[in-house]
């Protein structure tokens, strides 16, 4: 089986280097027309980079079609303009990979509010703005594939990255809502949590690990998640050839009788409430209410 992107138009944000560049090159190699979006050259988002133009030249030299875009994902108007140019050139947009990101790492005690806001704006608002800019087009086409870039920091936390972690888990919530709203329009929305040796992580990995965690090793997972037969509502970890699935789970819950619905009653039941018994992935936020109603109905039936 060969997965092709012939006839598809893809936008990849933050595609001037690292993981985004790997995505753009592989999409183009498989037939997609690619918008290569990139703004800054430094990992804190400052500076200007001509890297997008270089990636476009790579794609064209290999016989593919691509255009560069220097729009800032944190500015909604620039995302609308980017989508309009893609549609003008190629007639639609079928795939969006929200990959653009910056880091401004400090402990929460030392972090300035501006650094918190900047990271939230690029990662969370930037992904929301780009997704909003393509949303109506995808609805009209009755086809769309959107990939959010979450992180193990969002899923599990990481010292010194409160801004980044907040943004990355926020993207999971965004994806889980958009997958529900997009389902009737054949819009599939997934998340990827990549681990790669890039300009964002070059001072974190030892040299040998840096090479093993190549951006190219992330691309197979990402491209599958934006392919025609992609799943939806998936969270996939990828790095160094290791691929994992992650879930937001909910256990069956514990019903406390009215007399135990106190702080002390909750404390006494905490071992049961926090136990991993009957955990199941959540497919919708309403499941918490459904579980509660099921337990109430079962208790009522016993009486």
mmCIF file with all atom_site columns, C-alpha atoms in Angstrom, residues 126-282:
data_model
loop_
_atom_site.group_PDB
_atom_site.id
_atom_site.type_symbol
_atom_site.label_atom_id
_atom_site.label_alt_id
_atom_site.label_comp_id
_atom_site.label_asym_id
_atom_site.label_entity_id
_atom_site.label_seq_id
_atom_site.pdbx_PDB_ins_code
_atom_site.Cartn_x
_atom_site.Cartn_y
_atom_site.Cartn_z
_atom_site.occupancy
_atom_site.B_iso_or_equiv
_atom_site.pdbx_formal_charge
_atom_site.auth_seq_id
_atom_site.auth_comp_id
_atom_site.auth_asym_id
_atom_site.auth_atom_id
_atom_site.pdbx_PDB_model_num
ATOM 1   C CA . UNK A 1 126 ? -1.543  30.179 16.533 1.00 0.00 ? 126 UNK A CA 1
ATOM 2   C CA . UNK A 1 127 ? -2.921  26.689 15.982 1.00 0.00 ? 127 UNK A CA 1
ATOM 3   C CA . UNK A 1 128 ? -6.467  27.920 16.635 1.00 0.00 ? 128 UNK A CA 1
ATOM 4   C CA . UNK A 1 129 ? -6.027  30.837 14.219 1.00 0.00 ? 129 UNK A CA 1
ATOM 5   C CA . UNK A 1 130 ? -4.603  28.688 11.422 1.00 0.00 ? 130 UNK A CA 1
ATOM 6   C CA . UNK A 1 131 ? -7.317  26.064 11.966 1.00 0.00 ? 131 UNK A CA 1
ATOM 7   C CA . UNK A 1 132 ? -10.039 28.715 11.940 1.00 0.00 ? 132 UNK A CA 1
ATOM 8   C CA . UNK A 1 133 ? -8.612  30.148 8.715  1.00 0.00 ? 133 UNK A CA 1
ATOM 9   C CA . UNK A 1 134 ? -8.998  26.783 6.925  1.00 0.00 ? 134 UNK A CA 1
ATOM 10  C CA . UNK A 1 135 ? -12.120 25.563 8.717  1.00 0.00 ? 135 UNK A CA 1
ATOM 11  C CA . UNK A 1 136 ? -14.826 26.904 6.411  1.00 0.00 ? 136 UNK A CA 1
ATOM 12  C CA . UNK A 1 137 ? -12.917 25.788 3.319  1.00 0.00 ? 137 UNK A CA 1
ATOM 13  C CA . UNK A 1 138 ? -12.662 22.272 4.713  1.00 0.00 ? 138 UNK A CA 1
ATOM 14  C CA . UNK A 1 139 ? -16.365 22.232 5.568  1.00 0.00 ? 139 UNK A CA 1
ATOM 15  C CA . UNK A 1 140 ? -17.269 23.358 2.049  1.00 0.00 ? 140 UNK A CA 1
ATOM 16  C CA . UNK A 1 141 ? -14.981 20.710 0.520  1.00 0.00 ? 141 UNK A CA 1
ATOM 17  C CA . UNK A 1 142 ? -16.355 18.056 2.863  1.00 0.00 ? 142 UNK A CA 1
ATOM 18  C CA . UNK A 1 143 ? -12.739 17.100 3.469  1.00 0.00 ? 143 UNK A CA 1
ATOM 19  C CA . UNK A 1 144 ? -10.056 18.212 5.872  1.00 0.00 ? 144 UNK A CA 1
ATOM 20  C CA . UNK A 1 145 ? -7.177  16.860 7.897  1.00 0.00 ? 145 UNK A CA 1
ATOM 21  C CA . UNK A 1 146 ? -5.749  18.892 10.782 1.00 0.00 ? 146 UNK A CA 1
ATOM 22  C CA . UNK A 1 147 ? -2.802  17.882 12.943 1.00 0.00 ? 147 UNK A CA 1
ATOM 23  C CA . UNK A 1 148 ? -2.056  19.642 16.234 1.00 0.00 ? 148 UNK A CA 1
ATOM 24  C CA . UNK A 1 149 ? 1.392   19.420 17.785 1.00 0.00 ? 149 UNK A CA 1
ATOM 25  C CA . UNK A 1 150 ? 1.074   18.593 21.460 1.00 0.00 ? 150 UNK A CA 1
ATOM 26  C CA . UNK A 1 151 ? 3.955   17.463 23.663 1.00 0.00 ? 151 UNK A CA 1
ATOM 27  C CA . UNK A 1 152 ? 4.904   15.115 26.457 1.00 0.00 ? 152 UNK A CA 1
ATOM 28  C CA . UNK A 1 153 ? 5.262   18.322 28.476 1.00 0.00 ? 153 UNK A CA 1
ATOM 29  C CA . UNK A 1 154 ? 1.566   18.990 28.019 1.00 0.00 ? 154 UNK A CA 1
ATOM 30  C CA . UNK A 1 155 ? 0.629   15.379 28.702 1.00 0.00 ? 155 UNK A CA 1
ATOM 31  C CA . UNK A 1 156 ? 2.889   14.857 31.693 1.00 0.00 ? 156 UNK A CA 1
ATOM 32  C CA . UNK A 1 157 ? 4.495   18.146 32.693 1.00 0.00 ? 157 UNK A CA 1
ATOM 33  C CA . UNK A 1 158 ? 8.136   19.221 32.601 1.00 0.00 ? 158 UNK A CA 1
ATOM 34  C CA . UNK A 1 159 ? 10.164  21.353 34.980 1.00 0.00 ? 159 UNK A CA 1
ATOM 35  C CA . UNK A 1 160 ? 10.633  24.901 33.697 1.00 0.00 ? 160 UNK A CA 1
ATOM 36  C CA . UNK A 1 161 ? 8.007   24.700 30.965 1.00 0.00 ? 161 UNK A CA 1
ATOM 37  C CA . UNK A 1 162 ? 4.743   25.857 32.541 1.00 0.00 ? 162 UNK A CA 1
ATOM 38  C CA . UNK A 1 163 ? 3.941   28.103 29.558 1.00 0.00 ? 163 UNK A CA 1
ATOM 39  C CA . UNK A 1 164 ? 4.713   25.408 27.013 1.00 0.00 ? 164 UNK A CA 1
ATOM 40  C CA . UNK A 1 165 ? 2.899   22.686 28.956 1.00 0.00 ? 165 UNK A CA 1
ATOM 41  C CA . UNK A 1 166 ? -0.232  24.805 29.346 1.00 0.00 ? 166 UNK A CA 1
ATOM 42  C CA . UNK A 1 167 ? -0.301  25.522 25.616 1.00 0.00 ? 167 UNK A CA 1
ATOM 43  C CA . UNK A 1 168 ? 0.336   21.923 24.620 1.00 0.00 ? 168 UNK A CA 1
ATOM 44  C CA . UNK A 1 169 ? -2.388  20.405 26.762 1.00 0.00 ? 169 UNK A CA 1
ATOM 45  C CA . UNK A 1 170 ? -4.693  23.188 25.603 1.00 0.00 ? 170 UNK A CA 1
ATOM 46  C CA . UNK A 1 171 ? -4.134  21.940 22.060 1.00 0.00 ? 171 UNK A CA 1
ATOM 47  C CA . UNK A 1 172 ? -5.426  18.501 23.068 1.00 0.00 ? 172 UNK A CA 1
ATOM 48  C CA . UNK A 1 173 ? -8.654  20.103 24.251 1.00 0.00 ? 173 UNK A CA 1
ATOM 49  C CA . UNK A 1 174 ? -8.903  22.098 21.026 1.00 0.00 ? 174 UNK A CA 1
ATOM 50  C CA . UNK A 1 175 ? -8.347  18.988 18.902 1.00 0.00 ? 175 UNK A CA 1
ATOM 51  C CA . UNK A 1 176 ? -10.879 16.952 20.861 1.00 0.00 ? 176 UNK A CA 1
ATOM 52  C CA . UNK A 1 177 ? -13.536 19.593 20.290 1.00 0.00 ? 177 UNK A CA 1
ATOM 53  C CA . UNK A 1 178 ? -12.757 20.158 16.611 1.00 0.00 ? 178 UNK A CA 1
ATOM 54  C CA . UNK A 1 179 ? -12.854 16.435 15.872 1.00 0.00 ? 179 UNK A CA 1
ATOM 55  C CA . UNK A 1 180 ? -16.442 16.389 17.148 1.00 0.00 ? 180 UNK A CA 1
ATOM 56  C CA . UNK A 1 181 ? -17.485 19.526 15.269 1.00 0.00 ? 181 UNK A CA 1
ATOM 57  C CA . UNK A 1 182 ? -15.763 18.443 12.067 1.00 0.00 ? 182 UNK A CA 1
ATOM 58  C CA . UNK A 1 183 ? -16.964 14.837 11.942 1.00 0.00 ? 183 UNK A CA 1
ATOM 59  C CA . UNK A 1 184 ? -20.023 15.450 9.738  1.00 0.00 ? 184 UNK A CA 1
ATOM 60  C CA . UNK A 1 185 ? -17.832 17.323 7.242  1.00 0.00 ? 185 UNK A CA 1
ATOM 61  C CA . UNK A 1 186 ? -15.180 14.584 6.961  1.00 0.00 ? 186 UNK A CA 1
ATOM 62  C CA . UNK A 1 187 ? -12.690 16.720 8.878  1.00 0.00 ? 187 UNK A CA 1
ATOM 63  C CA . UNK A 1 188 ? -10.368 14.573 10.971 1.00 0.00 ? 188 UNK A CA 1
ATOM 64  C CA . UNK A 1 189 ? -8.320  16.125 13.759 1.00 0.00 ? 189 UNK A CA 1
ATOM 65  C CA . UNK A 1 190 ? -5.409  14.455 15.539 1.00 0.00 ? 190 UNK A CA 1
ATOM 66  C CA . UNK A 1 191 ? -2.475  15.314 17.795 1.00 0.00 ? 191 UNK A CA 1
ATOM 67  C CA . UNK A 1 192 ? 1.173   14.370 17.569 1.00 0.00 ? 192 UNK A CA 1
ATOM 68  C CA . UNK A 1 193 ? 3.691   14.617 20.400 1.00 0.00 ? 193 UNK A CA 1
ATOM 69  C CA . UNK A 1 194 ? 7.089   14.607 18.656 1.00 0.00 ? 194 UNK A CA 1
ATOM 70  C CA . UNK A 1 195 ? 10.506  14.187 20.184 1.00 0.00 ? 195 UNK A CA 1
ATOM 71  C CA . UNK A 1 196 ? 13.224  15.242 17.776 1.00 0.00 ? 196 UNK A CA 1
ATOM 72  C CA . UNK A 1 197 ? 16.665  16.772 17.606 1.00 0.00 ? 197 UNK A CA 1
ATOM 73  C CA . UNK A 1 198 ? 15.995  20.279 16.273 1.00 0.00 ? 198 UNK A CA 1
ATOM 74  C CA . UNK A 1 199 ? 17.003  23.873 16.991 1.00 0.00 ? 199 UNK A CA 1
ATOM 75  C CA . UNK A 1 200 ? 14.421  23.713 19.822 1.00 0.00 ? 200 UNK A CA 1
ATOM 76  C CA . UNK A 1 201 ? 16.175  20.775 21.538 1.00 0.00 ? 201 UNK A CA 1
ATOM 77  C CA . UNK A 1 202 ? 19.801  21.033 20.412 1.00 0.00 ? 202 UNK A CA 1
ATOM 78  C CA . UNK A 1 203 ? 21.096  21.812 23.920 1.00 0.00 ? 203 UNK A CA 1
ATOM 79  C CA . UNK A 1 204 ? 19.017  19.052 25.565 1.00 0.00 ? 204 UNK A CA 1
ATOM 80  C CA . UNK A 1 205 ? 20.072  15.861 23.749 1.00 0.00 ? 205 UNK A CA 1
ATOM 81  C CA . UNK A 1 206 ? 23.556  14.300 23.799 1.00 0.00 ? 206 UNK A CA 1
ATOM 82  C CA . UNK A 1 207 ? 25.099  14.165 20.307 1.00 0.00 ? 207 UNK A CA 1
ATOM 83  C CA . UNK A 1 208 ? 24.335  10.477 19.722 1.00 0.00 ? 208 UNK A CA 1
ATOM 84  C CA . UNK A 1 209 ? 20.697  10.821 20.807 1.00 0.00 ? 209 UNK A CA 1
ATOM 85  C CA . UNK A 1 210 ? 20.338  14.032 18.809 1.00 0.00 ? 210 UNK A CA 1
ATOM 86  C CA . UNK A 1 211 ? 21.092  12.063 15.647 1.00 0.00 ? 211 UNK A CA 1
ATOM 87  C CA . UNK A 1 212 ? 18.756  9.180  16.556 1.00 0.00 ? 212 UNK A CA 1
ATOM 88  C CA . UNK A 1 213 ? 15.867  11.564 17.192 1.00 0.00 ? 213 UNK A CA 1
ATOM 89  C CA . UNK A 1 214 ? 15.833  12.860 13.640 1.00 0.00 ? 214 UNK A CA 1
ATOM 90  C CA . UNK A 1 215 ? 12.943  14.998 12.369 1.00 0.00 ? 215 UNK A CA 1
ATOM 91  C CA . UNK A 1 216 ? 12.533  12.490 9.538  1.00 0.00 ? 216 UNK A CA 1
ATOM 92  C CA . UNK A 1 217 ? 11.558  9.801  12.061 1.00 0.00 ? 217 UNK A CA 1
ATOM 93  C CA . UNK A 1 218 ? 8.499   11.865 13.050 1.00 0.00 ? 218 UNK A CA 1
ATOM 94  C CA . UNK A 1 219 ? 7.156   12.290 9.515  1.00 0.00 ? 219 UNK A CA 1
ATOM 95  C CA . UNK A 1 220 ? 5.678   8.776  9.037  1.00 0.00 ? 220 UNK A CA 1
ATOM 96  C CA . UNK A 1 221 ? 3.329   9.225  11.985 1.00 0.00 ? 221 UNK A CA 1
ATOM 97  C CA . UNK A 1 222 ? 2.401   12.789 11.071 1.00 0.00 ? 222 UNK A CA 1
ATOM 98  C CA . UNK A 1 223 ? 1.648   12.008 7.440  1.00 0.00 ? 223 UNK A CA 1
ATOM 99  C CA . UNK A 1 224 ? -0.477  9.004  8.332  1.00 0.00 ? 224 UNK A CA 1
ATOM 100 C CA . UNK A 1 225 ? -2.488  11.205 10.704 1.00 0.00 ? 225 UNK A CA 1
ATOM 101 C CA . UNK A 1 226 ? -3.299  13.623 7.835  1.00 0.00 ? 226 UNK A CA 1
ATOM 102 C CA . UNK A 1 227 ? -3.855  10.962 5.181  1.00 0.00 ? 227 UNK A CA 1
ATOM 103 C CA . UNK A 1 228 ? -7.196  10.094 3.595  1.00 0.00 ? 228 UNK A CA 1
ATOM 104 C CA . UNK A 1 229 ? -7.643  7.006  5.793  1.00 0.00 ? 229 UNK A CA 1
ATOM 105 C CA . UNK A 1 230 ? -6.437  8.681  8.976  1.00 0.00 ? 230 UNK A CA 1
ATOM 106 C CA . UNK A 1 231 ? -8.095  7.998  12.304 1.00 0.00 ? 231 UNK A CA 1
ATOM 107 C CA . UNK A 1 232 ? -9.498  10.938 14.237 1.00 0.00 ? 232 UNK A CA 1
ATOM 108 C CA . UNK A 1 233 ? -9.141  12.013 17.877 1.00 0.00 ? 233 UNK A CA 1
ATOM 109 C CA . UNK A 1 234 ? -5.796  10.205 18.182 1.00 0.00 ? 234 UNK A CA 1
ATOM 110 C CA . UNK A 1 235 ? -2.816  11.351 20.251 1.00 0.00 ? 235 UNK A CA 1
ATOM 111 C CA . UNK A 1 236 ? 0.414   9.828  18.969 1.00 0.00 ? 236 UNK A CA 1
ATOM 112 C CA . UNK A 1 237 ? 3.916   10.118 20.373 1.00 0.00 ? 237 UNK A CA 1
ATOM 113 C CA . UNK A 1 238 ? 6.816   9.792  17.935 1.00 0.00 ? 238 UNK A CA 1
ATOM 114 C CA . UNK A 1 239 ? 10.575  9.891  18.260 1.00 0.00 ? 239 UNK A CA 1
ATOM 115 C CA . UNK A 1 240 ? 13.658  7.938  17.145 1.00 0.00 ? 240 UNK A CA 1
ATOM 116 C CA . UNK A 1 241 ? 11.462  5.364  15.424 1.00 0.00 ? 241 UNK A CA 1
ATOM 117 C CA . UNK A 1 242 ? 9.359   4.715  18.538 1.00 0.00 ? 242 UNK A CA 1
ATOM 118 C CA . UNK A 1 243 ? 5.636   5.397  18.144 1.00 0.00 ? 243 UNK A CA 1
ATOM 119 C CA . UNK A 1 244 ? 3.140   5.432  20.996 1.00 0.00 ? 244 UNK A CA 1
ATOM 120 C CA . UNK A 1 245 ? -0.496  6.240  21.643 1.00 0.00 ? 245 UNK A CA 1
ATOM 121 C CA . UNK A 1 246 ? -1.706  8.364  24.541 1.00 0.00 ? 246 UNK A CA 1
ATOM 122 C CA . UNK A 1 247 ? -5.211  8.818  25.887 1.00 0.00 ? 247 UNK A CA 1
ATOM 123 C CA . UNK A 1 248 ? -7.194  10.971 28.255 1.00 0.00 ? 248 UNK A CA 1
ATOM 124 C CA . UNK A 1 249 ? -8.949  8.362  30.364 1.00 0.00 ? 249 UNK A CA 1
ATOM 125 C CA . UNK A 1 250 ? -11.747 8.332  32.915 1.00 0.00 ? 250 UNK A CA 1
ATOM 126 C CA . UNK A 1 251 ? -12.476 5.595  35.446 1.00 0.00 ? 251 UNK A CA 1
ATOM 127 C CA . UNK A 1 252 ? -16.003 4.431  36.232 1.00 0.00 ? 252 UNK A CA 1
ATOM 128 C CA . UNK A 1 253 ? -16.273 6.601  39.299 1.00 0.00 ? 253 UNK A CA 1
ATOM 129 C CA . UNK A 1 254 ? -17.395 6.100  42.879 1.00 0.00 ? 254 UNK A CA 1
ATOM 130 C CA . UNK A 1 255 ? -20.865 7.070  44.107 1.00 0.00 ? 255 UNK A CA 1
ATOM 131 C CA . UNK A 1 256 ? -20.836 8.343  47.675 1.00 0.00 ? 256 UNK A CA 1
ATOM 132 C CA . UNK A 1 257 ? -24.114 8.236  49.599 1.00 0.00 ? 257 UNK A CA 1
ATOM 133 C CA . UNK A 1 258 ? -25.501 11.620 50.719 1.00 0.00 ? 258 UNK A CA 1
ATOM 134 C CA . UNK A 1 259 ? -24.160 11.240 54.257 1.00 0.00 ? 259 UNK A CA 1
ATOM 135 C CA . UNK A 1 260 ? -20.621 10.662 52.882 1.00 0.00 ? 260 UNK A CA 1
ATOM 136 C CA . UNK A 1 261 ? -20.666 13.633 50.504 1.00 0.00 ? 261 UNK A CA 1
ATOM 137 C CA . UNK A 1 262 ? -18.429 15.653 52.795 1.00 0.00 ? 262 UNK A CA 1
ATOM 138 C CA . UNK A 1 263 ? -14.749 16.578 52.707 1.00 0.00 ? 263 UNK A CA 1
ATOM 139 C CA . UNK A 1 264 ? -14.061 13.788 55.194 1.00 0.00 ? 264 UNK A CA 1
ATOM 140 C CA . UNK A 1 265 ? -16.158 11.326 53.217 1.00 0.00 ? 265 UNK A CA 1
ATOM 141 C CA . UNK A 1 266 ? -14.282 12.187 50.030 1.00 0.00 ? 266 UNK A CA 1
ATOM 142 C CA . UNK A 1 267 ? -10.930 11.795 51.800 1.00 0.00 ? 267 UNK A CA 1
ATOM 143 C CA . UNK A 1 268 ? -11.954 8.389  53.124 1.00 0.00 ? 268 UNK A CA 1
ATOM 144 C CA . UNK A 1 269 ? -12.927 7.251  49.626 1.00 0.00 ? 269 UNK A CA 1
ATOM 145 C CA . UNK A 1 270 ? -9.915  8.719  47.824 1.00 0.00 ? 270 UNK A CA 1
ATOM 146 C CA . UNK A 1 271 ? -8.226  5.355  47.226 1.00 0.00 ? 271 UNK A CA 1
ATOM 147 C CA . UNK A 1 272 ? -11.327 4.157  45.350 1.00 0.00 ? 272 UNK A CA 1
ATOM 148 C CA . UNK A 1 273 ? -11.896 7.448  43.557 1.00 0.00 ? 273 UNK A CA 1
ATOM 149 C CA . UNK A 1 274 ? -8.307  7.582  42.284 1.00 0.00 ? 274 UNK A CA 1
ATOM 150 C CA . UNK A 1 275 ? -7.968  3.897  41.380 1.00 0.00 ? 275 UNK A CA 1
ATOM 151 C CA . UNK A 1 276 ? -7.243  2.856  37.797 1.00 0.00 ? 276 UNK A CA 1
ATOM 152 C CA . UNK A 1 277 ? -10.174 0.478  37.634 1.00 0.00 ? 277 UNK A CA 1
ATOM 153 C CA . UNK A 1 278 ? -12.231 0.408  34.496 1.00 0.00 ? 278 UNK A CA 1
ATOM 154 C CA . UNK A 1 279 ? -10.262 3.244  32.877 1.00 0.00 ? 279 UNK A CA 1
ATOM 155 C CA . UNK A 1 280 ? -11.352 3.971  29.326 1.00 0.00 ? 280 UNK A CA 1
ATOM 156 C CA . UNK A 1 281 ? -10.376 6.629  26.784 1.00 0.00 ? 281 UNK A CA 1
ATOM 157 C CA . UNK A 1 282 ? -12.747 9.583  26.639 1.00 0.00 ? 282 UNK A CA 1
#
